C-alpha cells in the first residue's frame, strides 16, 4: 500500500497544471506505522520540488476562477463536501485509526461529526462576512471596503488530529475563496488524501491539493514564492521555523502552536466530580491535544484529597480502551525521558503499557517545581502534573508562568471568583467547570508561544481574507 499525493483533482501521478502532462512519480517513500502495534503497514510518497511546484501551480491556476465564485456557490460546494464526509465516515475512520490508533467510537461518534459541523458552519459563514458600512468619510467621495481571498494558501497539519486539523484549515480558506496546498504530517497522511478525493467530487480541480512528505517538503512549500499565506498547526519549534522562512517572501502566517493548559482547582469543588472531569479532558486522545487538561494547579486545602481522587480516576482508565497509543516510538521515548528527569512523585503510571504499540500508562505526578521540564514543556501524553497553591494570586502566577498561552480552565463554585480570574489568565481560551469543549462558532487560538491567528468562528474565516479600501470621487 502506497499513499500518494492528490494534485489538480487526481491522485498520483500528478498532472502539471500548465502543460497537462504527467509529472514524474517519485519512488521515494516513508513508512507508515500502526502505533497500536508498532508494525509497518504501508508507505507514503515523499514529495520534493517537482511535486510541490505542480501542486502550487494547480492551486494558482484554480484560484483564477474559484476566487471569483459567489459566496453562495462556495457554500453549496462545502455543504456537499460535508455530506460526503458524513456518508464516508466509516472509510475515513478506518484510515484515521490505522495511522493514529484512536478509539473507533470516539472517531465515529465525536471527531467526524465535529468535522462535518465545522464544514457546514463555514459554508454558512461564507455568506455572512461583514465590514464597515459604505459612506462619505471625506467630502465628495464615497468609501467602502472589500473582503477578498488572499490567494494560494500553504497549510501544514499535525499528526494528533489529522482529519480535524485539515478541516479546520481548508474549510475557512475555501469558504473565503482561496485555494489550498496542504501537507499533512508524514505519519498520518491518509485521511487528508481521502478528504481531497471527496472534495474533488464537488470542487474544481486544483482548488484543494495534498502533497505528502517530511520536514523538507514542508520547507519547500513554505518557501515557495507563490503562496500568499502559510497556516500551520504544530509545535512552537515548527512555528518559529515557518515564521522565519515565510518572512523571506513576506507571507502572512497563521500559527496555532503548542499548549500547556493550566487547570485551576479551588477548595470549594466537588472533588470526585472535578477529578473525573479533569482526567477525561487530560487523557482524551492520549493527552495528544494542545488543550489537554494535564497541568493541574490545586488549592493546598484539598491538595492531598484531590491527588487521591485523580489517581483513582486515572487508574480506572485503560489504554487501548479509553485512549489510544502515542503517535510513535520517538514520542513515547520523549515522554518517558521527561518523566525520568522529573523530581516529582509519580503516584500511578509512568511506564510503557504492554509490549506492543506505543502506549503509556495513565500517569499522575505531583510535587513538581515551576521550572520542571514537565511543567514548562507540553508533555502531549496521558500525564497529569499537580502543583499546589495557597491564594488566587499564586494560582495565577503559576498558571501564567509558562511560555504557552493557548487554553486554561477554572474549577470553582464561586462564580465571582471565576469571572475575575478569567480576565487574569493569559490564555486564548478559558473554560469554567469544564475543559476541552469546542464550538464551531467560537474562536480557537492562543497567545505567546502558542502562536497567533484564530481557527473556527468568523475570526477564522476573516483570517483567510484581505481587506481593500475603495474610494470613489463624486
Coordinates of C-alpha atoms in Angstrom, one line a residue:
X1 CA 0.0 0.0 0.0
X2 CA 1.4 3.4 -1.1
X3 CA -0.5 6.6 -0.1
X4 CA 0.0 9.2 -2.9
X5 CA -0.3 12.9 -3.4
X6 CA -3.6 14.4 -4.6
X7 CA -2.9 17.2 -7.1
X8 CA -5.1 19.0 -9.5
X9 CA -8.1 16.8 -8.9
X10 CA -6.4 13.4 -9.2
X11 CA -4.2 11.0 -7.4
X12 CA -0.5 10.4 -8.4
X13 CA 1.0 10.6 -10.9
X14 CA 0.4 14.3 -10.7
X15 CA -0.5 16.4 -13.7
X16 CA 1.2 19.7 -14.5
X17 CA -1.4 22.4 -14.3
X18 CA 0.1 24.3 -17.2
X19 CA 1.0 21.7 -19.7
X20 CA -1.4 19.0 -18.7
X21 CA 1.3 16.4 -18.9
X22 CA 2.0 13.8 -16.2
X23 CA 4.6 14.7 -13.7
X24 CA 7.2 12.0 -13.0
X25 CA 6.2 10.0 -10.0
X26 CA 8.9 9.8 -7.3
X27 CA 9.9 6.5 -5.9
X28 CA 11.0 8.0 -2.5
X29 CA 8.6 6.9 0.2
X30 CA 8.4 6.8 4.0
X31 CA 7.0 4.1 6.3
X32 CA 3.5 4.2 7.7
X33 CA 3.3 2.6 11.2
X34 CA 0.3 1.5 13.2
X35 CA 1.0 3.0 16.6
X36 CA -1.3 0.5 18.3
X37 CA 1.0 -2.4 17.2
X38 CA 4.3 -0.8 16.1
X39 CA 4.1 -2.6 12.8
X40 CA 4.6 -1.0 9.4
X41 CA 1.6 -1.4 7.2
X42 CA 2.3 0.8 4.2
X43 CA 4.3 3.6 2.7
X44 CA 3.7 7.2 1.7
X45 CA 5.1 9.3 -1.1
X46 CA 7.8 11.8 0.0
X47 CA 7.3 14.9 -2.3
X48 CA 10.1 17.1 -3.4
X49 CA 10.4 20.2 -5.6
X50 CA 8.6 18.8 -8.7
X51 CA 5.5 17.7 -6.8
X52 CA 5.4 20.9 -4.7
X53 CA 5.7 23.0 -7.8
X54 CA 2.9 21.0 -9.5
X55 CA 0.6 21.4 -6.6
X56 CA 1.2 25.1 -6.2
X57 CA 0.7 25.6 -10.0
X58 CA -2.6 23.8 -9.9
X59 CA -3.8 25.9 -6.9
X60 CA -2.7 29.1 -8.6
X61 CA -4.5 28.2 -11.8
X62 CA -7.6 27.2 -9.9
X63 CA -7.6 30.5 -7.9
X64 CA -8.2 32.5 -11.1
X65 CA -11.8 31.1 -11.2
X66 CA -12.5 29.9 -7.7
X67 CA -11.8 33.4 -6.2
X68 CA -14.5 34.8 -8.4
X69 CA -17.2 32.4 -7.4
X70 CA -20.0 33.8 -5.3
X71 CA -20.3 33.0 -1.6
X72 CA -23.5 31.1 -2.4
X73 CA -21.6 28.8 -4.9
X74 CA -18.9 28.2 -2.3
X75 CA -21.5 27.5 0.3
X76 CA -23.2 24.9 -1.8
X77 CA -19.9 23.1 -2.6
X78 CA -18.9 23.0 1.1
X79 CA -22.3 21.7 2.1
X80 CA -21.9 18.9 -0.5
X81 CA -18.5 18.1 0.9
X82 CA -19.9 17.9 4.4
X83 CA -22.5 15.5 3.2
X84 CA -19.8 13.3 1.5
X85 CA -17.7 13.3 4.7
X86 CA -20.7 12.2 6.7
X87 CA -21.6 9.5 4.2
X88 CA -18.0 8.2 4.1
X89 CA -17.4 8.3 7.8
X90 CA -16.5 4.6 8.2
X91 CA -13.9 4.7 5.5
X92 CA -12.3 7.9 6.8
X93 CA -12.3 6.4 10.3
X94 CA -10.5 3.3 9.1
X95 CA -7.7 5.4 7.7
X96 CA -7.6 7.7 10.7
X97 CA -7.5 4.8 13.2
X98 CA -4.9 2.8 11.3
X99 CA -2.4 5.7 11.5
X100 CA -3.2 7.1 14.9
X101 CA -4.5 4.2 17.0
X102 CA -7.5 6.3 18.1
X103 CA -10.5 4.7 19.7
X104 CA -13.1 3.9 16.9
X105 CA -16.1 5.0 18.9
X106 CA -14.5 8.4 19.5
X107 CA -13.6 8.9 15.9
X108 CA -17.0 8.0 14.6
X109 CA -19.1 9.4 17.5
X110 CA -17.2 12.7 18.2
X111 CA -14.4 13.7 15.8
X112 CA -16.0 13.1 12.4
X113 CA -19.4 14.7 13.4
X114 CA -17.5 17.7 14.6
X115 CA -15.7 17.9 11.3
X116 CA -19.0 17.8 9.4
X117 CA -20.4 20.5 11.6
X118 CA -17.4 22.7 11.1
X119 CA -17.5 22.4 7.3
X120 CA -21.2 23.3 7.4
X121 CA -20.5 26.2 9.7
X122 CA -18.0 27.7 7.3
X123 CA -20.3 27.0 4.4
X124 CA -22.8 29.4 6.0
X125 CA -20.2 31.8 7.2
X126 CA -19.1 32.3 3.6
X127 CA -22.2 34.3 3.1
X128 CA -22.0 36.3 6.3
X129 CA -18.7 38.3 6.1
X130 CA -19.3 41.8 7.3
X131 CA -17.4 45.1 7.2
X132 CA -17.9 48.8 7.9
X133 CA -20.8 50.5 6.1
X134 CA -20.1 52.4 2.9
X135 CA -20.3 56.1 3.4
X136 CA -18.9 59.5 2.7
X137 CA -16.0 59.7 5.2
X138 CA -14.4 62.6 3.3
X139 CA -16.3 65.3 1.5
X140 CA -17.0 64.5 -2.2
X141 CA -16.1 60.8 -2.0
X142 CA -17.7 57.5 -1.1
X143 CA -15.6 54.8 0.5
X144 CA -16.3 51.1 1.0
X145 CA -14.3 48.1 2.0
X146 CA -13.9 44.8 0.2
X147 CA -13.0 41.5 1.8
X148 CA -11.1 39.4 -0.7
X149 CA -9.5 36.0 -0.7
X150 CA -5.7 36.1 0.0
X151 CA -4.6 33.7 -2.8
X152 CA -2.9 30.3 -2.7
X153 CA -2.7 29.1 0.9
X154 CA 0.1 26.7 2.1
X155 CA -1.2 24.7 5.0
X156 CA 0.6 22.2 7.3
X157 CA -1.2 20.0 9.8
X158 CA -0.1 17.8 12.7
X159 CA -0.4 14.1 13.5
X160 CA -2.7 14.3 16.5
X161 CA -5.9 15.1 14.7
X162 CA -5.2 14.6 11.0
X163 CA -8.7 14.9 9.7
X164 CA -10.0 17.6 12.0
X165 CA -7.0 19.8 11.6
X166 CA -7.3 19.5 7.8
X167 CA -10.9 20.6 8.1
X168 CA -10.0 23.5 10.4
X169 CA -7.6 24.7 7.8
X170 CA -9.4 24.1 4.5
X171 CA -13.0 25.0 5.4
X172 CA -12.4 28.7 6.1
X173 CA -9.8 29.0 3.4
X174 CA -12.0 27.6 0.7
X175 CA -15.1 29.4 2.1
X176 CA -13.3 32.7 1.6
X177 CA -12.4 31.9 -2.0
X178 CA -8.8 30.8 -1.6
X179 CA -7.2 27.7 -3.0
X180 CA -5.1 25.3 -0.9
X181 CA -2.0 23.1 -0.9
X182 CA -2.0 21.1 2.3
X183 CA 0.8 19.0 3.7
X184 CA -0.2 16.6 6.4
X185 CA 2.2 15.1 8.9
X186 CA 4.3 12.3 7.3
X187 CA 3.0 9.7 9.8
X188 CA -0.7 10.4 9.2
X189 CA -1.5 11.3 5.6
X190 CA -4.3 9.1 4.6
X191 CA -7.4 10.9 5.9
X192 CA -6.3 14.1 4.3
X193 CA -5.9 12.4 0.9
X194 CA -9.3 10.9 1.3
X195 CA -10.7 14.3 2.2
X196 CA -9.1 15.8 -1.0
X197 CA -10.6 12.9 -3.1
X198 CA -14.1 13.7 -1.7
X199 CA -13.6 17.4 -2.3
X200 CA -12.6 16.7 -6.0
X201 CA -16.2 15.5 -6.5
X202 CA -17.7 18.9 -5.6
X203 CA -14.8 21.4 -6.2
X204 CA -13.0 22.3 -9.4
X205 CA -9.6 20.7 -10.0
X206 CA -6.8 22.4 -8.2
X207 CA -8.8 24.1 -5.5
X208 CA -7.7 21.6 -2.8
X209 CA -4.4 19.8 -3.3
X210 CA -2.4 17.5 -0.9
X211 CA 1.3 16.9 -1.0
X212 CA 2.9 14.3 1.2
X213 CA 6.3 14.3 2.7
X214 CA 8.6 15.3 5.5
X215 CA 10.0 18.5 7.0
X216 CA 11.9 19.3 3.8
X217 CA 8.7 19.0 1.9
X218 CA 7.1 21.5 4.3
X219 CA 10.0 23.8 3.9
X220 CA 9.7 23.7 0.1
X221 CA 6.1 24.6 0.4
X222 CA 6.6 27.4 2.8
X223 CA 9.5 28.9 0.8
X224 CA 7.7 28.7 -2.5
X225 CA 7.2 32.2 -3.9
X226 CA 3.6 31.7 -5.0
X227 CA 1.6 31.0 -1.8
X228 CA 0.5 34.3 -0.1
X229 CA -0.1 32.8 3.3
X230 CA 1.1 29.9 5.4
X231 CA -1.1 28.3 8.0
X232 CA 0.5 25.8 10.5
X233 CA -0.8 23.8 13.4
X234 CA 2.1 22.2 15.2
X235 CA 4.8 22.7 17.8
X236 CA 6.3 26.1 18.8
X237 CA 9.6 25.0 17.3
X238 CA 7.9 24.4 13.9
X239 CA 6.1 27.7 14.2
X240 CA 9.3 29.6 14.7
X241 CA 10.8 27.8 11.6
X242 CA 7.8 28.6 9.5
X243 CA 7.6 32.2 10.5
X244 CA 11.3 32.6 9.8
X245 CA 11.0 31.0 6.3
X246 CA 7.8 32.9 5.5
X247 CA 9.4 36.2 6.3
X248 CA 11.8 36.0 3.4
X249 CA 8.9 36.4 1.0
X250 CA 6.7 38.4 3.4
X251 CA 4.0 35.8 3.5
X252 CA 1.2 36.1 6.0
X253 CA 1.3 33.4 8.7
X254 CA -1.4 31.8 10.8
X255 CA 0.2 29.8 13.6
X256 CA -1.7 27.5 16.1
X257 CA 1.1 26.1 18.2
X258 CA 1.7 24.1 21.3
X259 CA -0.3 24.4 24.5
X260 CA 0.3 23.7 28.2
X261 CA -3.1 24.2 29.8
X262 CA -3.3 25.1 33.5
X263 CA -6.3 23.7 35.3
X264 CA -7.0 25.8 38.5
X265 CA -8.9 23.8 41.1
X266 CA -10.2 25.6 44.2
X267 CA -11.2 24.2 47.5
X268 CA -14.9 24.5 47.1
X269 CA -15.2 22.0 44.3
X270 CA -16.9 18.6 44.4
X271 CA -13.5 16.7 44.5
X272 CA -14.6 13.4 42.9
X273 CA -16.6 15.0 40.2
X274 CA -13.9 17.6 39.3
X275 CA -11.2 14.9 39.3
X276 CA -13.2 12.7 36.9
X277 CA -13.9 15.6 34.5
X278 CA -10.2 16.7 34.5
X279 CA -8.9 13.1 33.9
X280 CA -11.3 12.8 31.0
X281 CA -10.1 16.1 29.5
X282 CA -6.4 15.2 30.2
X283 CA -6.3 11.7 28.7
X284 CA -8.6 12.4 25.7
X285 CA -6.7 11.3 22.6
X286 CA -3.9 10.0 24.9
X287 CA -3.3 13.6 26.0
X288 CA -2.1 14.4 22.5
X289 CA -4.1 17.6 22.4
X290 CA -2.8 21.1 22.6
X291 CA -5.6 22.0 25.0
X292 CA -5.2 18.8 27.2
X293 CA -6.0 19.4 30.9
X294 CA -2.7 18.0 32.1
X295 CA -1.2 20.8 34.2
X296 CA -3.4 20.8 37.4
X297 CA -3.0 23.6 40.0
X298 CA -4.9 22.7 43.1
X299 CA -5.6 24.7 46.3
X300 CA -3.5 23.5 49.2
X301 CA -6.6 22.9 51.4
X302 CA -7.7 20.0 49.1
X303 CA -4.4 19.0 47.5
X304 CA -3.9 15.6 49.0
X305 CA -7.6 14.7 48.7
X306 CA -7.6 15.8 45.1
X307 CA -4.4 13.9 44.2
X308 CA -6.0 10.8 45.6
X309 CA -9.1 11.4 43.5
X310 CA -7.1 12.0 40.4
X311 CA -5.1 8.7 41.0
X312 CA -8.4 6.8 41.4
X313 CA -9.9 8.2 38.2
X314 CA -6.7 7.8 36.3
X315 CA -6.2 4.2 37.4
X316 CA -9.6 3.4 36.0
X317 CA -8.5 4.5 32.5
X318 CA -7.5 1.5 30.3
X319 CA -5.0 2.1 27.5
X320 CA -6.4 0.8 24.2
X321 CA -10.0 1.0 25.5
X322 CA -10.3 4.5 26.9
X323 CA -7.5 6.2 25.0
X324 CA -5.1 5.2 22.2
X325 CA -1.3 5.0 21.9
X326 CA 1.2 7.8 21.5
X327 CA 2.0 8.6 17.8
X328 CA 5.4 7.0 17.6
X329 CA 8.3 5.3 19.4
X330 CA 10.1 8.7 19.3
X331 CA 7.1 10.4 21.1
X332 CA 7.0 7.6 23.7
X333 CA 10.7 7.8 24.3
X334 CA 10.5 11.6 24.7
X335 CA 7.7 11.4 27.4
X336 CA 9.5 8.6 29.3
X337 CA 12.6 10.8 29.3
X338 CA 10.6 13.8 30.7
X339 CA 9.3 11.5 33.5
X340 CA 12.7 10.1 34.3
X341 CA 14.2 13.5 34.7
X342 CA 11.4 14.9 36.8
X343 CA 11.9 15.4 40.5
X344 CA 8.2 14.9 41.2
X345 CA 6.5 11.9 42.8
X346 CA 4.8 9.5 40.4
X347 CA 1.6 8.2 42.0
X348 CA 0.5 6.0 39.2
X349 CA 1.7 5.1 35.7
X350 CA 4.9 6.5 34.4
X351 CA 5.8 3.4 32.3
X352 CA 5.1 1.9 28.9
X353 CA 1.9 -0.1 28.8
X354 CA 2.2 -3.6 27.3
X355 CA 4.8 -4.8 24.8
X356 CA 3.1 -3.9 21.6
X357 CA 2.5 -0.4 20.3
X358 CA 3.3 2.9 21.8
X359 CA 1.0 3.0 24.9
X360 CA 1.8 4.9 28.1
X361 CA 0.1 4.1 31.4
X362 CA -2.2 6.8 32.7
X363 CA 0.1 8.9 34.9
X364 CA -0.3 11.3 37.8
X365 CA 2.8 13.1 39.2
X366 CA 2.9 15.7 41.9
X367 CA 5.5 17.8 43.8
X368 CA 6.9 19.5 40.8
X369 CA 8.7 22.8 40.9
X370 CA 7.7 25.5 38.4
X371 CA 10.9 25.2 36.4
X372 CA 10.5 21.4 36.0
X373 CA 10.5 20.3 32.3
X374 CA 7.1 18.6 32.8
X375 CA 5.7 22.0 33.9
X376 CA 7.4 24.2 31.3
X377 CA 7.0 21.8 28.3
X378 CA 3.9 20.3 26.8
X379 CA 4.1 16.5 27.5
X380 CA 1.5 15.6 24.8
X381 CA 0.8 12.4 26.6
X382 CA -1.6 10.9 29.3
X383 CA 0.4 12.6 32.0
X384 CA -1.2 14.9 34.7
X385 CA 1.1 17.1 36.7
X386 CA -0.1 18.5 40.1
X387 CA 1.1 21.6 41.8
X388 CA -0.2 23.4 44.9
X389 CA -1.2 27.0 45.5
X390 CA -2.5 28.9 48.6
X391 CA -4.0 32.0 47.1
X392 CA -5.7 33.3 43.9
X393 CA -2.6 35.4 43.1
X394 CA -0.3 32.4 43.5
X395 CA -2.6 30.3 41.3
X396 CA -2.5 33.0 38.5
X397 CA 1.3 33.3 38.8
X398 CA 1.8 29.5 38.4
X399 CA -0.7 29.3 35.6
X400 CA 0.8 32.2 33.6
X401 CA 4.4 31.1 34.4
X402 CA 4.9 29.2 31.1
X403 CA 5.7 30.4 27.6
X404 CA 2.5 28.9 26.1
X405 CA -0.9 30.6 26.2
X406 CA -3.5 28.5 24.4
X407 CA -6.1 27.1 26.8
X408 CA -6.9 27.0 30.5
X409 CA -9.8 26.2 32.9
X410 CA -11.1 27.2 36.3
X411 CA -12.9 24.8 38.6
X412 CA -14.9 26.5 41.4
X413 CA -18.4 27.1 42.7
X414 CA -17.7 30.8 43.2
X415 CA -18.9 32.5 40.0
X416 CA -17.5 35.9 41.1
X417 CA -14.0 34.4 41.6
X418 CA -14.3 32.6 38.2
X419 CA -15.3 35.8 36.4
X420 CA -12.4 37.8 38.0
X421 CA -9.8 35.1 37.2
X422 CA -10.8 34.7 33.5
X423 CA -9.5 38.2 32.9
X424 CA -6.2 37.4 34.6
X425 CA -5.4 34.2 32.8
X426 CA -3.1 34.9 29.8
X427 CA -4.7 32.2 27.6
X428 CA -6.8 32.4 24.4
X429 CA -9.4 30.0 25.8
X430 CA -10.7 29.8 29.4
X431 CA -13.3 27.2 30.4
X432 CA -15.1 27.3 33.7
X433 CA -16.1 24.0 35.4
X434 CA -15.4 22.1 32.1
X435 CA -12.4 21.7 29.8
X436 CA -11.9 20.9 26.1
X437 CA -15.3 21.6 24.6
X438 CA -15.2 23.1 21.2
X439 CA -17.9 25.1 19.4
X440 CA -17.7 25.9 15.7
X441 CA -19.0 29.4 16.4
X442 CA -16.2 30.3 18.9
X443 CA -12.6 31.1 18.2
X444 CA -9.8 28.7 19.0
X445 CA -6.3 30.2 19.3
X446 CA -3.7 31.3 21.7
X447 CA -1.2 33.9 22.9
X448 CA 2.6 33.9 23.4
X449 CA 4.4 30.8 22.3
X450 CA 1.1 29.2 21.3
X451 CA 1.0 31.4 18.2
X452 CA -1.5 33.8 16.7
X453 CA -4.5 33.7 14.4
X454 CA -7.8 32.0 15.2
X455 CA -9.3 28.7 14.0
X456 CA -13.1 28.2 13.8
X457 CA -15.6 31.1 14.2
X458 CA -16.0 34.1 12.0
X459 CA -12.5 35.2 13.2
X460 CA -11.1 32.0 11.5
X461 CA -12.8 33.0 8.2
X462 CA -11.6 36.6 8.4
X463 CA -8.0 35.4 8.9
X464 CA -8.2 34.0 5.3
X465 CA -9.2 37.3 3.8
X466 CA -7.6 40.6 3.0
X467 CA -9.3 44.0 3.3
X468 CA -9.2 46.5 0.5
X469 CA -10.4 50.2 0.8
X470 CA -12.1 51.6 -2.3
X471 CA -12.8 55.3 -2.6
X472 CA -14.8 56.8 -5.4
X473 CA -14.7 60.6 -6.1
X474 CA -18.1 62.1 -6.9

